[in-house]
Short mmCIF file of C-alpha atoms in Angstrom, two decimals:
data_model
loop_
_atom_site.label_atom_id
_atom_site.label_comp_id
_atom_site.label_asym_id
_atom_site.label_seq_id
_atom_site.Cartn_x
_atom_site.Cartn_y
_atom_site.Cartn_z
CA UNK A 29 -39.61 -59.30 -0.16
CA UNK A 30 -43.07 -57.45 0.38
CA UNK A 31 -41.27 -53.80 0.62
CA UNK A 32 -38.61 -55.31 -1.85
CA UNK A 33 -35.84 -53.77 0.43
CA UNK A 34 -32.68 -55.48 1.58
CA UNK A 35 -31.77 -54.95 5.46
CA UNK A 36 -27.92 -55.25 6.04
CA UNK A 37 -27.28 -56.45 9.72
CA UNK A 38 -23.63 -57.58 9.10
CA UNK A 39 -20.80 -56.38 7.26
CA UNK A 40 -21.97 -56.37 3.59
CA UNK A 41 -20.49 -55.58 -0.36
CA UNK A 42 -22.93 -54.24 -2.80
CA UNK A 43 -21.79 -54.00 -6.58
CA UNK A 44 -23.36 -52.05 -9.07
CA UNK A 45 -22.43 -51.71 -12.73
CA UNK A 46 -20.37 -48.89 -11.56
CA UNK A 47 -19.67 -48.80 -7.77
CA UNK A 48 -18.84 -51.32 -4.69
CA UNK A 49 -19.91 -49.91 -1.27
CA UNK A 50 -18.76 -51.87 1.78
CA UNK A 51 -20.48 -50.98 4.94
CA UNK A 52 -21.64 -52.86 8.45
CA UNK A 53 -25.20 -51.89 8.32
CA UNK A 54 -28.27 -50.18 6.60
CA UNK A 55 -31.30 -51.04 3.52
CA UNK A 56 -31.62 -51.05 0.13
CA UNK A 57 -34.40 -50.27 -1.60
CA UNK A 58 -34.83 -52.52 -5.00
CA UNK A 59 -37.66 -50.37 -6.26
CA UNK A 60 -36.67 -46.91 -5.46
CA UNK A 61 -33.20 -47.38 -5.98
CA UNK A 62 -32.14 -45.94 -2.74
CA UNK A 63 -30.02 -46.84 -0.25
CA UNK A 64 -28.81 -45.92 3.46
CA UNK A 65 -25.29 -47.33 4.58
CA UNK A 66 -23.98 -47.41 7.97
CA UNK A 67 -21.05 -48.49 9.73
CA UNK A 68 -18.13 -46.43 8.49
CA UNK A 69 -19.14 -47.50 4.79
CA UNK A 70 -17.61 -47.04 1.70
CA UNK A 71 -18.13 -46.01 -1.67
CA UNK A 72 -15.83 -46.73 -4.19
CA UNK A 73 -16.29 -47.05 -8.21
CA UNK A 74 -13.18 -46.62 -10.82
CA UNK A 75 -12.52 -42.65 -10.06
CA UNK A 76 -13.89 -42.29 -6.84
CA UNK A 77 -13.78 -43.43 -3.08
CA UNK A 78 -16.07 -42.20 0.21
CA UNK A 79 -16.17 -42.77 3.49
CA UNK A 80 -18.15 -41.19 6.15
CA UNK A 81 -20.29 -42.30 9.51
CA UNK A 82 -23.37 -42.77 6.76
CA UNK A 83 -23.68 -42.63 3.52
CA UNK A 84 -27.25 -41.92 1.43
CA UNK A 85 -27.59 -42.89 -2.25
CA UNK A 86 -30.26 -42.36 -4.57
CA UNK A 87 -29.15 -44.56 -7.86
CA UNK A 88 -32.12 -42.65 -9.98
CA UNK A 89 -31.18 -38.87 -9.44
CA UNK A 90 -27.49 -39.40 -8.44
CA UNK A 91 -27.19 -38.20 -5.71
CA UNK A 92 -25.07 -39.65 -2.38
CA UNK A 93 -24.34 -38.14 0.72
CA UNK A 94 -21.94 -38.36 3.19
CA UNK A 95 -22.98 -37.74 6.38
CA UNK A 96 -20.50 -36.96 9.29
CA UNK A 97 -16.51 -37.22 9.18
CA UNK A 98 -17.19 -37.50 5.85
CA UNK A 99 -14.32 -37.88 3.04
CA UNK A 100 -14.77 -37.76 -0.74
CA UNK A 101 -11.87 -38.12 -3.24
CA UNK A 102 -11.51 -38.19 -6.93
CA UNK A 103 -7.61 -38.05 -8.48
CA UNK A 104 -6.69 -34.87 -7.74
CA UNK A 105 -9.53 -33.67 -6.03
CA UNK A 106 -9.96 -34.15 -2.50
CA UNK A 107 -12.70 -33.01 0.29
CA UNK A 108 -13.34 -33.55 3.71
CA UNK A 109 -16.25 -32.02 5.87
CA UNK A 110 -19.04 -32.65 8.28
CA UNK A 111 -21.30 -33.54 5.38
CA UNK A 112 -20.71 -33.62 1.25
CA UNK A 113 -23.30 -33.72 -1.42
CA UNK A 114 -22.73 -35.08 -4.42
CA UNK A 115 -24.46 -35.47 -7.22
CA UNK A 116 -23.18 -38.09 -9.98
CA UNK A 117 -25.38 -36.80 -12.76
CA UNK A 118 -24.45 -33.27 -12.46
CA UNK A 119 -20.76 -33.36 -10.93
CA UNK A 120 -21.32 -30.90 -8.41
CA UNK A 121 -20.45 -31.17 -4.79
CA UNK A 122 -21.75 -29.55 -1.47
CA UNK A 123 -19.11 -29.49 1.55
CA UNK A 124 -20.95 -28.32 5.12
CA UNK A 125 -19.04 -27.64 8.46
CA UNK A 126 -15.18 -27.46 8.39
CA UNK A 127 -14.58 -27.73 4.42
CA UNK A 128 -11.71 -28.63 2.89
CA UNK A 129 -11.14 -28.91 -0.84
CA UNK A 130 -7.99 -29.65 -2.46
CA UNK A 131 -7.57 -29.40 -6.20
CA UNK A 132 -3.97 -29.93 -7.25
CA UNK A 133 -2.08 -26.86 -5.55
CA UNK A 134 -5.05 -25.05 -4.34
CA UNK A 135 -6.17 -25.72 -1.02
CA UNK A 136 -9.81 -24.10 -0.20
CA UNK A 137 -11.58 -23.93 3.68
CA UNK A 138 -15.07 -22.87 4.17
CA UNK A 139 -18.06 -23.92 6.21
CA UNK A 140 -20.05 -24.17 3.18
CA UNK A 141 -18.11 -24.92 -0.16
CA UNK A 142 -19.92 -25.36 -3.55
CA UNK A 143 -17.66 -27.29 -6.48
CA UNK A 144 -18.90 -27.41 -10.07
CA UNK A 145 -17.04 -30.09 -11.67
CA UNK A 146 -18.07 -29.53 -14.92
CA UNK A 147 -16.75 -25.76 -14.57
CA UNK A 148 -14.19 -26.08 -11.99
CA UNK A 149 -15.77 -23.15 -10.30
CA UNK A 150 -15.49 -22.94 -6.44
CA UNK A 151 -17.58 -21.21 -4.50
CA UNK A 152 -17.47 -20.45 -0.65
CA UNK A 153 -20.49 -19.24 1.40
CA UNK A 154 -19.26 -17.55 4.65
CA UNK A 155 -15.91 -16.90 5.83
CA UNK A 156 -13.63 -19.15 3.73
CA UNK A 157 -9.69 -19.62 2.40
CA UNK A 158 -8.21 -20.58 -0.44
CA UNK A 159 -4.37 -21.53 -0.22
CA UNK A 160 -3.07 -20.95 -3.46
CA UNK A 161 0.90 -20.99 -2.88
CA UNK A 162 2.25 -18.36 -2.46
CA UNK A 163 -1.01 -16.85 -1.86
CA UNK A 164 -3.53 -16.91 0.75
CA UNK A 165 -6.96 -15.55 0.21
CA UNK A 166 -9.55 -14.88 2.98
CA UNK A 167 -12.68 -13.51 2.51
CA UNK A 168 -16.24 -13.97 3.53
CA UNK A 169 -17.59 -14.74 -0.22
CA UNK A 170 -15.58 -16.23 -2.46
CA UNK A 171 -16.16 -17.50 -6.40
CA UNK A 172 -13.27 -19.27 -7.46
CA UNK A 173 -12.89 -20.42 -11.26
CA UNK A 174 -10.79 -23.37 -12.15
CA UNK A 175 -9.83 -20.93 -15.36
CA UNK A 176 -7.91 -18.80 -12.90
CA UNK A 177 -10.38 -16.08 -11.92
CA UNK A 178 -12.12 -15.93 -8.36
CA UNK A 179 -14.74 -12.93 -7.27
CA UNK A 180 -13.72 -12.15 -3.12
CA UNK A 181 -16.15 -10.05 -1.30
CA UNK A 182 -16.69 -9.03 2.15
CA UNK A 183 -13.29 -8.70 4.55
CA UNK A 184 -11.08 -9.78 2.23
CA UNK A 185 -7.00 -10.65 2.99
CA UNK A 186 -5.00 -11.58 0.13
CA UNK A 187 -1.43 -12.40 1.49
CA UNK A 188 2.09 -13.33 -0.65
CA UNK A 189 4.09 -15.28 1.87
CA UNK A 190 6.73 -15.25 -0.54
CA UNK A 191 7.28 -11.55 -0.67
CA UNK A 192 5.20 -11.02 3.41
CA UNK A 193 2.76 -8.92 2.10
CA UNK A 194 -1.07 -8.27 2.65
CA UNK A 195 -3.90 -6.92 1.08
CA UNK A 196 -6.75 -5.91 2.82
CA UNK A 197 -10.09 -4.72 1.01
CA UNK A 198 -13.99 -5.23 1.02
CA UNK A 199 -13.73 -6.71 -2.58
CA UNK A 200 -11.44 -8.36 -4.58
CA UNK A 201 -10.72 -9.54 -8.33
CA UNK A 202 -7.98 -12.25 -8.62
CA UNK A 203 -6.70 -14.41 -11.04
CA UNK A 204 -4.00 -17.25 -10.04
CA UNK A 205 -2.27 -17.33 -13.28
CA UNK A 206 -1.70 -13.94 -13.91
CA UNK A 207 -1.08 -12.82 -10.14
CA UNK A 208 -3.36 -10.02 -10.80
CA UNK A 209 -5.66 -8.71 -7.52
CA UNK A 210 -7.25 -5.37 -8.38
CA UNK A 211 -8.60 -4.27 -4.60
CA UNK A 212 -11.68 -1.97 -3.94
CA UNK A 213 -13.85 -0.90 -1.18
CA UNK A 214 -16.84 1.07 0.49
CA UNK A 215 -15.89 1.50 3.86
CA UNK A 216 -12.56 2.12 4.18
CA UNK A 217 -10.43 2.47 1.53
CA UNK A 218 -8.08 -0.90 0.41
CA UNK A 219 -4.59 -0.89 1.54
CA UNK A 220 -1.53 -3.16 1.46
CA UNK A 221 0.67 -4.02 4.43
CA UNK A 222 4.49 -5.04 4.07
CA UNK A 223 6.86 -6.14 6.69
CA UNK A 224 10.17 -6.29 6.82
CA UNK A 225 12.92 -6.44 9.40
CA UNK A 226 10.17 -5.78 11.96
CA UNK A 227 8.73 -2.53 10.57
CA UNK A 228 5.68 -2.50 8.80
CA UNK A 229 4.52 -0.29 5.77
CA UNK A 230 1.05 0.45 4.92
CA UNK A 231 0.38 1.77 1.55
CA UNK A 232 -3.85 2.83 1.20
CA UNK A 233 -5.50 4.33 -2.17
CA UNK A 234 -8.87 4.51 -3.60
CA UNK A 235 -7.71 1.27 -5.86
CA UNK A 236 -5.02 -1.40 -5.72
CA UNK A 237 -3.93 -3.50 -8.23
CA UNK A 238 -0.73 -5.83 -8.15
CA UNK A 239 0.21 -7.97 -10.72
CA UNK A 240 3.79 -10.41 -11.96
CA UNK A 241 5.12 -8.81 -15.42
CA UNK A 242 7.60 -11.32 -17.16
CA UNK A 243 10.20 -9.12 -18.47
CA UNK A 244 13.07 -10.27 -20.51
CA UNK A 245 16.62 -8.88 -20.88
CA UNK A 246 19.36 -8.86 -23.85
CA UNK A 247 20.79 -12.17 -23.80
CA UNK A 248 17.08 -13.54 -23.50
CA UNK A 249 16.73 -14.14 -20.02
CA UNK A 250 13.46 -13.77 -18.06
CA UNK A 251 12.77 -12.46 -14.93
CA UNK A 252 9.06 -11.81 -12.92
CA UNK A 253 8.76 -8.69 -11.53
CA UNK A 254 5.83 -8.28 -9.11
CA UNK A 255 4.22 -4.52 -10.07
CA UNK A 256 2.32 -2.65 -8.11
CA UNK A 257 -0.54 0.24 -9.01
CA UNK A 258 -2.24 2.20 -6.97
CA UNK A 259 -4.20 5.26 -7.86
CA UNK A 260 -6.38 8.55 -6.48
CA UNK A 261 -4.91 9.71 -3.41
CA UNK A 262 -2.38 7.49 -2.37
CA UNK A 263 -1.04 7.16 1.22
CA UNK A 264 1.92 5.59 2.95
CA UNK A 265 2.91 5.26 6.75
CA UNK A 266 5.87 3.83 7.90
CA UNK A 267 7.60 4.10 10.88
CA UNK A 268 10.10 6.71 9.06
CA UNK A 269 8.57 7.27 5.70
CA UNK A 270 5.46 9.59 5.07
CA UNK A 271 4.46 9.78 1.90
CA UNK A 272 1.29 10.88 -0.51
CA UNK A 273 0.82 11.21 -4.43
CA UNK A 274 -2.17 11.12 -6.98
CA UNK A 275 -0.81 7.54 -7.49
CA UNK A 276 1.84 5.02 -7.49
CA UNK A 277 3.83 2.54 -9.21
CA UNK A 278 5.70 0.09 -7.67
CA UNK A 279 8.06 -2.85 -9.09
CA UNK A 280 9.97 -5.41 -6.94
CA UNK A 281 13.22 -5.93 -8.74
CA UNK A 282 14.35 -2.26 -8.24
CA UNK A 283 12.64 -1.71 -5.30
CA UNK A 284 11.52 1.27 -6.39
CA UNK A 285 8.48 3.30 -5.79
CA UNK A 286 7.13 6.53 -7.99
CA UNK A 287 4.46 8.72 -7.25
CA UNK A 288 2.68 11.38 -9.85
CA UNK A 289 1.21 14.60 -9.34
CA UNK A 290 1.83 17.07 -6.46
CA UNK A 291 3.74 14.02 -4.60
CA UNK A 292 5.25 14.79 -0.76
CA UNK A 293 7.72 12.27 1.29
CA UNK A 294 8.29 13.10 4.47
CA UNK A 295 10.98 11.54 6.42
CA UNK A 296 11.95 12.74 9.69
CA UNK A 297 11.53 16.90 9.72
CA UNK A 298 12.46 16.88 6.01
CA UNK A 299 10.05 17.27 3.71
CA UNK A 300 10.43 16.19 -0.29
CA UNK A 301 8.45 17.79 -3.03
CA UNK A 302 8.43 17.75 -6.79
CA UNK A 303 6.51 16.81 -9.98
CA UNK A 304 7.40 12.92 -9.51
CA UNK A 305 9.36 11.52 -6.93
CA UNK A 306 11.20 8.35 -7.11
CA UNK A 307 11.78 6.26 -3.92
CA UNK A 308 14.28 3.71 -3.74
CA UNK A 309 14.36 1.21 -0.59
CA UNK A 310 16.76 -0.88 0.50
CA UNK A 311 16.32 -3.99 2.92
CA UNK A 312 12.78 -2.06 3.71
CA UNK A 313 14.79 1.28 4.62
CA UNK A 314 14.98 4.63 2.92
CA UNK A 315 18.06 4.26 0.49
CA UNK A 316 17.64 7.15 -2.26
CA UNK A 317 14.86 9.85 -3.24
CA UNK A 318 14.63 11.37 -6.28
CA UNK A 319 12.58 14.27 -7.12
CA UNK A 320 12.09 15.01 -11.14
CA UNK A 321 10.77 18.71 -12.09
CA UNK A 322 10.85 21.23 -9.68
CA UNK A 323 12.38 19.38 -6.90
CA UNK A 324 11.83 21.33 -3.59
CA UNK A 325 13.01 20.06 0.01
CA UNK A 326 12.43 21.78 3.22
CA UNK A 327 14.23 20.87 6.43
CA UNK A 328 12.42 22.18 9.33
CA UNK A 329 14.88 23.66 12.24
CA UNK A 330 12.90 25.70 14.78
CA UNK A 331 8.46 26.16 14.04
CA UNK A 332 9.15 28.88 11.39
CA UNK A 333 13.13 28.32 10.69
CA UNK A 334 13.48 25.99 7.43
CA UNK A 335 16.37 25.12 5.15
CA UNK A 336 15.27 25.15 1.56
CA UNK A 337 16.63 23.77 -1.50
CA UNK A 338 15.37 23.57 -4.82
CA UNK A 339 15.96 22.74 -8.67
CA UNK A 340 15.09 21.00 -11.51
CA UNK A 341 16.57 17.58 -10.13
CA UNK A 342 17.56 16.14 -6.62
CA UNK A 343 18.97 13.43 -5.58
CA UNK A 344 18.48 12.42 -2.12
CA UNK A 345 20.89 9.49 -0.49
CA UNK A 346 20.51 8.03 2.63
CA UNK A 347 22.87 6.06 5.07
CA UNK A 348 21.51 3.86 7.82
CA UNK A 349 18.11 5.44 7.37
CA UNK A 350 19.61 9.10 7.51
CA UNK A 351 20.22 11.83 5.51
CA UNK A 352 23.76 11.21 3.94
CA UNK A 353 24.42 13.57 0.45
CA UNK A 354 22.25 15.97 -1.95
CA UNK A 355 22.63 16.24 -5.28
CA UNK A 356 20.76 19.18 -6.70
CA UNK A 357 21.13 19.77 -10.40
CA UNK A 358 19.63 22.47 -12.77
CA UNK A 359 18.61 26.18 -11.46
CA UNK A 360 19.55 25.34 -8.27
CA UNK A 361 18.66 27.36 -5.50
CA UNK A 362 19.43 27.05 -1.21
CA UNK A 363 18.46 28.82 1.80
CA UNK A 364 20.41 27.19 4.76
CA UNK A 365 20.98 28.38 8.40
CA UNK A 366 24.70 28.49 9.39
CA UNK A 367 25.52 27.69 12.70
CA UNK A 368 28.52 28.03 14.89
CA UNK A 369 30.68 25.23 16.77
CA UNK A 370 27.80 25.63 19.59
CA UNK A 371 25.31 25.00 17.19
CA UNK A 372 23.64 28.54 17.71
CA UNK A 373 22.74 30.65 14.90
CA UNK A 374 24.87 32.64 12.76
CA UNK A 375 23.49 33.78 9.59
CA UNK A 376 21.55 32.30 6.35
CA UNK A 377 23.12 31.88 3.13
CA UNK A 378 21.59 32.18 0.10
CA UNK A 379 22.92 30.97 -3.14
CA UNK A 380 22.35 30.52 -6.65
CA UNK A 381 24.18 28.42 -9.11
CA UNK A 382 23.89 25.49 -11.83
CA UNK A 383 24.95 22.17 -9.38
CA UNK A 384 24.95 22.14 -5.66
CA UNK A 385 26.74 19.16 -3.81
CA UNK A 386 26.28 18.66 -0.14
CA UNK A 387 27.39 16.75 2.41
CA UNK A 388 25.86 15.94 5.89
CA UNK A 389 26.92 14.83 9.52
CA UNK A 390 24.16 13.83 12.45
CA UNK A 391 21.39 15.61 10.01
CA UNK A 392 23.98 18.86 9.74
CA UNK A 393 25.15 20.16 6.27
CA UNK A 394 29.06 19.34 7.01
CA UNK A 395 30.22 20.18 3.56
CA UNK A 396 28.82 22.22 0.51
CA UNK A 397 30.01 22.44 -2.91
CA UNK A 398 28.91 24.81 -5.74
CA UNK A 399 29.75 24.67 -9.53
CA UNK A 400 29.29 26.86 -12.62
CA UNK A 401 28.86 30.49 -11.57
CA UNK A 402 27.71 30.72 -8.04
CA UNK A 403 26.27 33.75 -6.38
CA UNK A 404 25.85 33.24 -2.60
CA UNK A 405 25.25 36.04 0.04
CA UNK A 406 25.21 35.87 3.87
CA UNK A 407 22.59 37.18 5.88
CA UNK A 408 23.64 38.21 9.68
CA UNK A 409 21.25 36.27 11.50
CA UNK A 410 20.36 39.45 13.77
CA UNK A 411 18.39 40.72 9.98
CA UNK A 412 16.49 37.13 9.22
CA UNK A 413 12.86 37.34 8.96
CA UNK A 414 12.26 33.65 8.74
CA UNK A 415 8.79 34.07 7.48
CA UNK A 416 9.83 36.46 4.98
CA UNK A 417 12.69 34.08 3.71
CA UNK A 418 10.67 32.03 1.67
CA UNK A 419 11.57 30.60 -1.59
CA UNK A 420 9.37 31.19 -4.70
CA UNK A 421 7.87 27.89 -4.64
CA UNK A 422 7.81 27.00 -0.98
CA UNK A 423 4.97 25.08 0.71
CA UNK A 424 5.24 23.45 3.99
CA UNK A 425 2.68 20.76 3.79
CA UNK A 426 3.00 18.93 7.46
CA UNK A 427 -1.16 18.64 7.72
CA UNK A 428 -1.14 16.08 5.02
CA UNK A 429 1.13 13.93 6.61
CA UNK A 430 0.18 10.43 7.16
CA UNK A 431 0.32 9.94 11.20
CA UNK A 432 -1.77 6.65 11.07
CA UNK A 433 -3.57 3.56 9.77
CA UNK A 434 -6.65 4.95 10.51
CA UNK A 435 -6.35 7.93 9.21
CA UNK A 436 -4.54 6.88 5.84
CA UNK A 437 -7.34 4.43 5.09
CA UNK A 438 -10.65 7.18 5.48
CA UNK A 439 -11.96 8.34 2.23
CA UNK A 440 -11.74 12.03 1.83
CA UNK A 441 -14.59 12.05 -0.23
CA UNK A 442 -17.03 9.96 -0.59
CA UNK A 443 -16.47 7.13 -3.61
CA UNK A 444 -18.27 8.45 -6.59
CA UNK A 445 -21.67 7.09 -7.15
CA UNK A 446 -21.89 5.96 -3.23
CA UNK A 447 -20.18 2.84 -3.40
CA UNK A 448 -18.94 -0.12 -5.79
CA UNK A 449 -20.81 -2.47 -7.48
CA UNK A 450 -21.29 -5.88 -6.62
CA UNK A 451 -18.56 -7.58 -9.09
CA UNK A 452 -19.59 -10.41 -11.55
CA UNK A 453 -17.07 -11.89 -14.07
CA UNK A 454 -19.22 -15.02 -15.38
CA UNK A 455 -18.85 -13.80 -18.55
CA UNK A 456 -16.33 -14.44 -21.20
CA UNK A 457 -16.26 -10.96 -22.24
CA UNK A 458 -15.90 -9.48 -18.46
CA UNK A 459 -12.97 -11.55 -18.17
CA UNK A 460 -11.15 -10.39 -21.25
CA UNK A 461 -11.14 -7.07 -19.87
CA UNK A 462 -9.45 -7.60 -17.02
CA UNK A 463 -6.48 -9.43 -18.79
CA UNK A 464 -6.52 -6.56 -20.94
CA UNK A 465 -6.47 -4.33 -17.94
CA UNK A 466 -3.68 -6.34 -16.75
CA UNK A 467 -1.67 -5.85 -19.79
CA UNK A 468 -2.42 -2.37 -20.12
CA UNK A 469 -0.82 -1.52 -17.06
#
């Protein structure tokens, strides 16, 4: 009665006006209003419950914590770590040492986790991950607002389990509800990962930005499409696709890639060329290519020996990943090596027409046919000067084929004004723009 403090040495109930805490051992302090409980004790009061090894509480400021095994829940909210602080007054919550928050479907990990409940903002200090089905974000820095919008920084990895795909960057921009990442970095440059049927393709560009676009068709049916946009000097490697562009756009439903300006696929020894160049995939494999304005493709035979076609439109089509027929429409134009039954060199024939249909066999043009007007001429292979034999618009462009992940993530120059900002989207205003970004692209 002298220190006005309670002792507990047996299993004891306190009630407040608010709470009940149950616990084996541990004071209470009448004048400062504070209070250490022992004993695997617990808190309860009409929203929450906590356990731990020991529990603190301080009745004036608010604040409790839970130290060791400890466990904090409040409908739908639900954390575990070494030790939480909470604060009543100010509804914000510390998790140390193996973190886990759970806030309806979101699922967060961290060694250090701060929650704002009056926000809804999460924030992780140090490596952390937020499960946010389908997505998984890693990252070593991560601000994550209950409106949707989370700030990742420092080795980030956002993955879609749904769809197997990764993104991996320096910094990040999400937002859950509108499946938007936009992807940047310093170092090297951002790049996406994809797997399917055991072969991976890695996609890398200067910026990244996937999003879901709701689309919705004649009889009023929607459909989500996941889109993605990638732009300045985009690269992809796969085991037997090479391709580069300005930039990309991809969308899911069609499987369909397009790249812009001065765009090259390379598949095999063929090389693709044109002012845009549609690629179509199929179960992850090379199903169609289609190369709009001044579509040029080169099929290297010997170091200096090429077969050349161009026009104003070709269609490529491919059959268990190999070259199948060609469809070249408008001006068309080839240069192709003719060969006997021993495969050996005969001649080159040259011809000009309106529509050129071909045919191939084990990468070999097995059947050609020409319509409207053609003019074709053979050239004895004995008077071929290969170098010479050149199209107007030819350009062999091997040395900017992709050959690796290393290589296809280096900058080629260095990002304009030395790096990227640190990104900050507190603000009402920030966030506006990048749901008008999203709906701009």
């Amino acid at each position: 009665t002298g220190l006005n403090r309670a002792i507990f040495i047996a299993p004891t109930e306190v009630v407040s006006d608010s709470a009940q805490i149950y616990c084996t051992g541990g004071f209470y302090d009448f004048q400062q209003k504070k209070a250490k409980f022992l004993g695997d004790p617990q808190y309860i009061n009409s929203k929450t419950e906590a356990t731990a090894d020991s529990i603190f509480y301080d009745q004036i400021s608010g604040e409790v914590r839970l130290m060791g095994q400890a466990y904090y829940k409040e409908d739908p909210k639900i954390a575990n770590a070494d030790v939480i602080y909470y604060n009543e007054k100010s509804k914000s919550a510390e998790l140390i040492g193996d973190g886990v928050f759970v806030n309806k479907e979101t699922v967060v990990n961290g060694d250090h986790i701060k929650y704002d409940q009056a926000s809804g903002n999460v924030k992780i200090e140090g490596k952390g991950l937020i499960s946010d089905a389908p997505n998984i974000i890693e990252a070593e820095s991560i601000d994550y607002m209950e409106d949707g919008f989370g700030v990742l920084r420092g080795n980030v990895i956002w993955s879609d389990t749904s769809a197997q795909t990764r993104v991996i960057c320096e910094h990040a921009i999400y937002n859950k509800e509108l499946q938007y990442v936009k992807a940047m970095s310093e170092i090297n440059r951002p790049y996406m990962e994809t797997v399917s049927e055991g072969d991976t393709m890695f996609l890398a560009a200067d910026t990244l930005i996937s999003y879901n676009e709701i689309v919705i068709d004649s009889l009023n049916v929607s459909d989500t499409i996941k889109i993605l946009k990638a732009y300045n000097d985009v690269r992809i490697l796969k085991s037997n696709l090479q391709a580069i562009g300005d930039s990309l756009h991809f969308n899911d439903r069609d499987s369909l890639f397009t790249l812009f300006e001065d765009p090259f696929v390379w598949s095999d020894s063929t090389q693709f060329s044109g002012d845009t160049i549609d690629m179509y995939l199929k179960n992850s494999t090379l199903d169609r290519i289609h190369a709009k304005g001044n579509g040029l493709i080169l099929n290297q035979i010997e170091s200096e020996y090429f077969n050349q076609i161009k026009g104003r439109d070709i269609e490529v089509f491919f059959a268990a990943d190999t070259l199948d027929q060609m469809l070249v429409e408008g001006n068309a134009e080839a240069y192709y090596y003719m060969l006997d039954k021993f495969d050996a060199f005969i001649g080159v024939n040259t011809t000009i027409c309106s529509k050129i249909h071909f045919k191939f066999s084990e990468k070999q043009i097995r059947d050609i046919r020409f319509y409207e007007s053609p003019t074709s001429k053979m050239i004895p292979i004995q008077e071929v000067n290969p170098i010479a034999l050149r199209l107007s618009n030819f350009f062999w462009n091997e040395k900017s084929k992709p050959l690796s992940l290393e290589e296809i993530v280096q900058w080629r120059t260095a990002p304009i004004g030395g790096g990227i900002p640190l990104i900050n989207i507190d603000s009402t205003e920030q966030k506006k723009e990048i749901i008008d970004d999203q709906k701009k692209h």
